[in-house]
Amino acid sequence: MSSVIPVPVDAVPTSAPTRGEVFKAYVALTKPRIIELLLVTTVPAMLLAERGIPSPWLVLTTLFGGTMAAGSANALNCVVDADIDALMKRTKQRPLAQHVVPARNALIFGLVLGVLSFAWLWATTNFLAAAMAVGAILFYVLVYTMILKRRTAQNIVWGGAAGCMPVVIGWSAVTGDIGWPALVMFGVIFFWTPPHFWALAMKFRDDYAAAGVPMLPVVATPQQVAKQIVIYSWVMVGWTLLLVPATGWVYTAFALLAGMWFLIFAHRLNGAIRRGEPGNPMKLFHLSNSYLTLVFVALAVDSALSLPVTGWPF
């Protein structure tokens, strides 16, 4: 029996794509909306490392290199996941699922972006930042996409580590090393990822089930998923406070207020599901984007103003 997954009829184009459509398809391979969120965390990390405003040229070159690295990882992810993307309503419009871009071309595109990102970051920042960018690409593609994603419900927990790397790369681009605040920022995003993604996966549970991807909402009950979301949300909010000794009152205030805001909605979702109601996981999903943006913007403002740091309480 053939193991090839059939391609839906509506995924096959009826006419050759125009140049404009092809260009848009290559841009779509990089998943720009995901890159935007990664860049939102990179700049504040650089400001915190400088405890002020670093060289605008350094910021721009780091963002450009980081954009290429993230685009490389996302494009290669599309190549590996082309078969399941064609089966899921949420992803069936992606370029490879629609056959707008040949898989071979997408593979070359992703690899070239990865090589260019390494060369660019090494030339304009330092070797450590460049090496970590490549490490993030390899981890996302080889560990998350090719190994974890289709094998374990903990896929997004450990695989999400790749999305935490921009803050460490941004920090190292400024300092040339990896300080403890960079690791704390890494942890904030690491613990933010499961509530963020599981909320989305609750909405598209049937999609993941049809594609054979064992996301937690596919293999666990809604009650179990909601409970895990609450647990990770508390850990995430608590983790943001570990950054307080390296920041000022602006960050501290916003981390506390935004954290309370997020926890309220996480508990509301959990409460609704425990009562047998469907809840609104997409509300928490969208809120999670706003939450992460707010926390890191507050960090950027706090650092740019060079406010006195809170310091250790002992």
XYZ file of N, CA, C and O in Angstrom, residues 66 96 192 226 271-272:
24
model
N 18.815 38.442 11.388
C 17.826 37.623 12.069
C 16.621 37.316 11.199
O 16.061 36.218 11.257
N 3.769 25.830 -1.044
C 4.068 24.462 -1.466
C 2.806 23.614 -1.522
O 2.677 22.741 -2.383
N 6.207 30.986 27.440
C 5.084 31.636 26.752
C 4.581 30.786 25.593
O 3.374 30.771 25.292
N -6.302 22.795 29.103
C -6.525 24.070 29.786
C -5.734 24.140 31.082
O -5.210 25.206 31.447
N -11.694 27.769 33.441
C -12.975 27.676 34.130
C -14.112 27.314 33.195
O -14.972 26.484 33.531
N -14.123 27.932 32.014
C -15.178 27.645 31.046
C -15.142 26.183 30.613
O -16.186 25.515 30.536
